[in-house]
Amino acid sequence: MAFDPIKAGRYLHEEQSYRHGLYSALITVIILNILWILISMFFDRFFPWISIIQGVLIGKSVRKYGHGLDWYLPTIAAVFAIIASMTGSFFSALNLTGREFNTGAWALLDEITWHTLSTFMVNEFGIVGCIYACCAALLATYYAKRQLNRDQSIAFRKYQESKRLNEKNN
């Protein structure tokens, strides 16, 4: 039986799982935000650069569980990196604020309004947080793309070419 690169490329394409990539990104965001809060509480400092580490780890988890070759999975990783950066910053600041007022974060959750969120986004997250979130999204996008060896790359390219030719002929 001869090696068929088109079948191998089709297998690589069908191996992708957007659902697994989405779930892995969501689980990674939750775990990393909890770790961010714990680190901030332990050192009693706010570390915005943790969002960059989040971006790398979200991208790697999406690559491992999503097996992405299309642009969907890197986009999912970028969106989740931005969400993780914003939520991690917010909950970390919320816990540090609760510590200053000798209350818990749960007590402060009842007091959150749109004004609180807009004030946080302008004053606390601000331009620096946006820069870190964009860097995290870029790194997540980079690391989410599946790395193929030479044979896999050729097989996937031949599969895409045959797919385009079939669409053109139909």
mmCIF file of C-alpha atoms in Angstrom:
data_model
loop_
_atom_site.group_PDB
_atom_site.id
_atom_site.type_symbol
_atom_site.label_atom_id
_atom_site.label_comp_id
_atom_site.label_asym_id
_atom_site.label_seq_id
_atom_site.Cartn_x
_atom_site.Cartn_y
_atom_site.Cartn_z
ATOM 1 C CA MET A 1 0.000 0.000 0.000
ATOM 2 C CA ALA A 2 1.496 3.284 -1.107
ATOM 3 C CA PHE A 3 1.624 6.409 0.996
ATOM 4 C CA ASP A 4 -1.115 8.826 -0.003
ATOM 5 C CA PRO A 5 -0.273 12.400 1.056
ATOM 6 C CA ILE A 6 -3.817 13.602 0.384
ATOM 7 C CA LYS A 7 -5.239 11.066 2.856
ATOM 8 C CA ALA A 8 -2.574 12.007 5.387
ATOM 9 C CA GLY A 9 -3.417 15.700 4.916
ATOM 10 C CA ARG A 10 -7.125 14.953 5.293
ATOM 11 C CA TYR A 11 -6.346 13.078 8.523
ATOM 12 C CA LEU A 12 -4.396 16.094 9.831
ATOM 13 C CA HIS A 13 -7.287 18.370 8.929
ATOM 14 C CA GLU A 14 -9.867 16.103 10.561
ATOM 15 C CA GLU A 15 -7.712 15.724 13.667
ATOM 16 C CA GLN A 16 -8.403 19.350 14.607
ATOM 17 C CA SER A 17 -10.870 19.869 17.418
ATOM 18 C CA TYR A 18 -12.250 23.331 17.992
ATOM 19 C CA ARG A 19 -14.233 22.095 20.961
ATOM 20 C CA HIS A 20 -11.170 20.638 22.697
ATOM 21 C CA GLY A 21 -9.209 23.808 21.940
ATOM 22 C CA LEU A 22 -11.997 25.935 23.405
ATOM 23 C CA TYR A 23 -12.302 23.801 26.538
ATOM 24 C CA SER A 24 -8.546 23.724 27.082
ATOM 25 C CA ALA A 25 -8.366 27.515 26.751
ATOM 26 C CA LEU A 26 -11.226 27.968 29.229
ATOM 27 C CA ILE A 27 -9.726 25.590 31.790
ATOM 28 C CA THR A 28 -6.302 27.215 31.378
ATOM 29 C CA VAL A 29 -7.784 30.684 31.916
ATOM 30 C CA ILE A 30 -9.522 29.617 35.115
ATOM 31 C CA ILE A 31 -6.442 27.886 36.547
ATOM 32 C CA LEU A 32 -4.060 30.703 35.612
ATOM 33 C CA ASN A 33 -6.358 33.410 36.993
ATOM 34 C CA ILE A 34 -6.538 31.555 40.302
ATOM 35 C CA LEU A 35 -2.747 31.289 40.331
ATOM 36 C CA TRP A 36 -2.449 35.007 39.495
ATOM 37 C CA ILE A 37 -4.698 35.890 42.422
ATOM 38 C CA LEU A 38 -2.757 33.626 44.781
ATOM 39 C CA ILE A 39 0.598 35.068 43.678
ATOM 40 C CA SER A 40 -0.689 38.619 44.062
ATOM 41 C CA MET A 41 -2.072 37.878 47.499
ATOM 42 C CA PHE A 42 1.101 36.105 48.631
ATOM 43 C CA PHE A 43 3.436 38.929 47.583
ATOM 44 C CA ASP A 44 0.846 41.675 48.245
ATOM 45 C CA ARG A 45 1.661 43.175 44.847
ATOM 46 C CA PHE A 46 -0.035 43.449 41.489
ATOM 47 C CA PHE A 47 1.875 41.776 38.624
ATOM 48 C CA PRO A 48 0.457 42.759 35.212
ATOM 49 C CA TRP A 49 3.162 40.856 33.312
ATOM 50 C CA ILE A 50 1.582 37.565 34.389
ATOM 51 C CA SER A 51 -0.847 38.114 31.511
ATOM 52 C CA ILE A 52 2.045 37.509 29.081
ATOM 53 C CA ILE A 53 2.741 34.159 30.751
ATOM 54 C CA GLN A 54 -0.978 33.445 30.491
ATOM 55 C CA GLY A 55 -0.876 34.117 26.748
ATOM 56 C CA VAL A 56 1.964 31.646 26.203
ATOM 57 C CA LEU A 57 0.327 28.921 28.305
ATOM 58 C CA ILE A 58 -3.103 29.427 26.725
ATOM 59 C CA GLY A 59 -1.563 29.151 23.274
ATOM 60 C CA LYS A 60 0.312 25.983 24.208
ATOM 61 C CA SER A 61 -2.799 24.359 25.684
ATOM 62 C CA VAL A 62 -4.836 25.182 22.584
ATOM 63 C CA ARG A 63 -2.078 23.724 20.395
ATOM 64 C CA LYS A 64 -1.855 20.549 22.477
ATOM 65 C CA TYR A 65 -5.563 19.801 22.711
ATOM 66 C CA GLY A 66 -6.926 21.529 19.611
ATOM 67 C CA HIS A 67 -4.343 20.315 17.055
ATOM 68 C CA GLY A 68 -5.103 23.465 15.075
ATOM 69 C CA LEU A 69 -4.037 24.048 11.514
ATOM 70 C CA ASP A 70 -6.715 26.569 10.534
ATOM 71 C CA TRP A 71 -6.928 30.142 11.751
ATOM 72 C CA TYR A 72 -9.818 29.421 14.149
ATOM 73 C CA LEU A 73 -7.789 28.001 17.003
ATOM 74 C CA PRO A 74 -5.168 30.785 17.132
ATOM 75 C CA THR A 75 -8.054 33.263 17.133
ATOM 76 C CA ILE A 76 -9.708 31.407 20.015
ATOM 77 C CA ALA A 77 -6.395 31.494 21.896
ATOM 78 C CA ALA A 78 -5.990 35.247 21.303
ATOM 79 C CA VAL A 79 -9.520 36.046 22.481
ATOM 80 C CA PHE A 80 -9.099 33.933 25.596
ATOM 81 C CA ALA A 81 -5.723 35.552 26.317
ATOM 82 C CA ILE A 82 -7.340 38.998 26.240
ATOM 83 C CA ILE A 83 -10.196 37.802 28.446
ATOM 84 C CA ALA A 84 -7.715 36.178 30.848
ATOM 85 C CA SER A 85 -5.666 39.365 31.027
ATOM 86 C CA MET A 86 -8.699 41.488 31.864
ATOM 87 C CA THR A 87 -10.315 39.090 34.328
ATOM 88 C CA GLY A 88 -7.032 38.200 36.005
ATOM 89 C CA SER A 89 -6.191 41.861 36.509
ATOM 90 C CA PHE A 90 -9.668 42.625 37.795
ATOM 91 C CA PHE A 91 -9.896 39.766 40.277
ATOM 92 C CA SER A 92 -6.336 40.294 41.463
ATOM 93 C CA ALA A 93 -7.060 43.978 42.091
ATOM 94 C CA LEU A 94 -10.366 43.036 43.726
ATOM 95 C CA ASN A 95 -8.642 40.704 46.183
ATOM 96 C CA LEU A 96 -5.908 43.227 46.965
ATOM 97 C CA THR A 97 -8.544 45.931 47.529
ATOM 98 C CA GLY A 98 -10.489 43.584 49.802
ATOM 99 C CA ARG A 99 -7.348 43.005 51.824
ATOM 100 C CA GLU A 100 -6.813 46.782 52.250
ATOM 101 C CA PHE A 101 -10.339 47.241 53.592
ATOM 102 C CA ASN A 102 -10.156 44.128 55.791
ATOM 103 C CA THR A 103 -12.954 42.423 53.877
ATOM 104 C CA GLY A 104 -12.957 39.557 51.469
ATOM 105 C CA ALA A 105 -13.367 39.689 47.739
ATOM 106 C CA TRP A 106 -16.798 38.080 48.097
ATOM 107 C CA ALA A 107 -18.058 41.079 50.068
ATOM 108 C CA LEU A 108 -16.789 43.418 47.365
ATOM 109 C CA LEU A 109 -18.452 41.426 44.586
ATOM 110 C CA ASP A 110 -21.848 42.656 45.806
ATOM 111 C CA GLU A 111 -20.715 46.255 45.424
ATOM 112 C CA ILE A 112 -19.540 46.046 41.789
ATOM 113 C CA THR A 113 -21.355 48.368 39.408
ATOM 114 C CA TRP A 114 -20.731 49.543 35.843
ATOM 115 C CA HIS A 115 -18.992 52.563 37.323
ATOM 116 C CA THR A 116 -16.629 50.251 39.198
ATOM 117 C CA LEU A 117 -15.824 48.359 36.019
ATOM 118 C CA SER A 118 -15.314 51.497 33.933
ATOM 119 C CA THR A 119 -13.117 53.031 36.637
ATOM 120 C CA PHE A 120 -11.044 49.852 36.765
ATOM 121 C CA MET A 121 -10.653 49.743 32.984
ATOM 122 C CA VAL A 122 -9.587 53.401 32.769
ATOM 123 C CA ASN A 123 -7.502 53.796 35.920
ATOM 124 C CA GLU A 124 -6.163 50.371 36.843
ATOM 125 C CA PHE A 125 -6.075 48.351 33.620
ATOM 126 C CA GLY A 126 -5.495 51.320 31.324
ATOM 127 C CA ILE A 127 -2.978 51.531 28.518
ATOM 128 C CA VAL A 128 -0.415 49.312 30.235
ATOM 129 C CA GLY A 129 -2.973 46.554 30.712
ATOM 130 C CA CYS A 130 -3.999 46.864 27.061
ATOM 131 C CA ILE A 131 -0.369 46.539 25.969
ATOM 132 C CA TYR A 132 0.093 43.446 28.127
ATOM 133 C CA ALA A 133 -3.210 41.999 26.852
ATOM 134 C CA CYS A 134 -2.186 42.572 23.222
ATOM 135 C CA CYS A 135 1.219 40.974 23.845
ATOM 136 C CA ALA A 136 -0.502 38.031 25.502
ATOM 137 C CA ALA A 137 -2.879 37.699 22.529
ATOM 138 C CA LEU A 138 0.000 37.780 20.047
ATOM 139 C CA LEU A 139 1.931 35.150 21.975
ATOM 140 C CA ALA A 140 -1.175 32.986 22.344
ATOM 141 C CA THR A 141 -1.755 33.222 18.601
ATOM 142 C CA TYR A 142 1.833 32.267 17.884
ATOM 143 C CA TYR A 143 1.909 29.296 20.239
ATOM 144 C CA ALA A 144 -1.571 27.999 19.290
ATOM 145 C CA LYS A 145 -0.574 27.118 15.737
ATOM 146 C CA ARG A 146 0.345 23.461 15.343
ATOM 147 C CA GLN A 147 3.915 22.712 14.372
ATOM 148 C CA LEU A 148 4.158 20.202 11.525
ATOM 149 C CA ASN A 149 7.221 18.318 10.406
ATOM 150 C CA ARG A 150 8.267 18.433 6.758
ATOM 151 C CA ASP A 151 6.272 15.372 5.636
ATOM 152 C CA GLN A 152 3.133 16.504 7.436
ATOM 153 C CA SER A 153 3.456 19.975 5.959
ATOM 154 C CA ILE A 154 3.758 18.616 2.419
ATOM 155 C CA ALA A 155 0.825 16.245 2.935
ATOM 156 C CA PHE A 156 -1.362 19.010 4.332
ATOM 157 C CA ARG A 157 -0.440 21.366 1.491
ATOM 158 C CA LYS A 158 -1.292 18.675 -1.105
ATOM 159 C CA TYR A 159 -4.602 18.052 0.645
ATOM 160 C CA GLN A 160 -5.435 21.774 0.508
ATOM 161 C CA GLU A 161 -4.472 21.944 -3.174
ATOM 162 C CA SER A 162 -6.652 18.936 -4.022
ATOM 163 C CA LYS A 163 -9.506 20.466 -2.030
ATOM 164 C CA ARG A 164 -9.192 23.750 -3.965
ATOM 165 C CA LEU A 165 -9.095 21.908 -7.288
ATOM 166 C CA ASN A 166 -12.223 19.925 -6.375
ATOM 167 C CA GLU A 167 -14.038 23.132 -5.402
ATOM 168 C CA LYS A 168 -12.915 24.821 -8.627
ATOM 169 C CA ASN A 169 -14.101 21.884 -10.789
ATOM 170 C CA ASN A 170 -17.485 21.672 -9.069
#
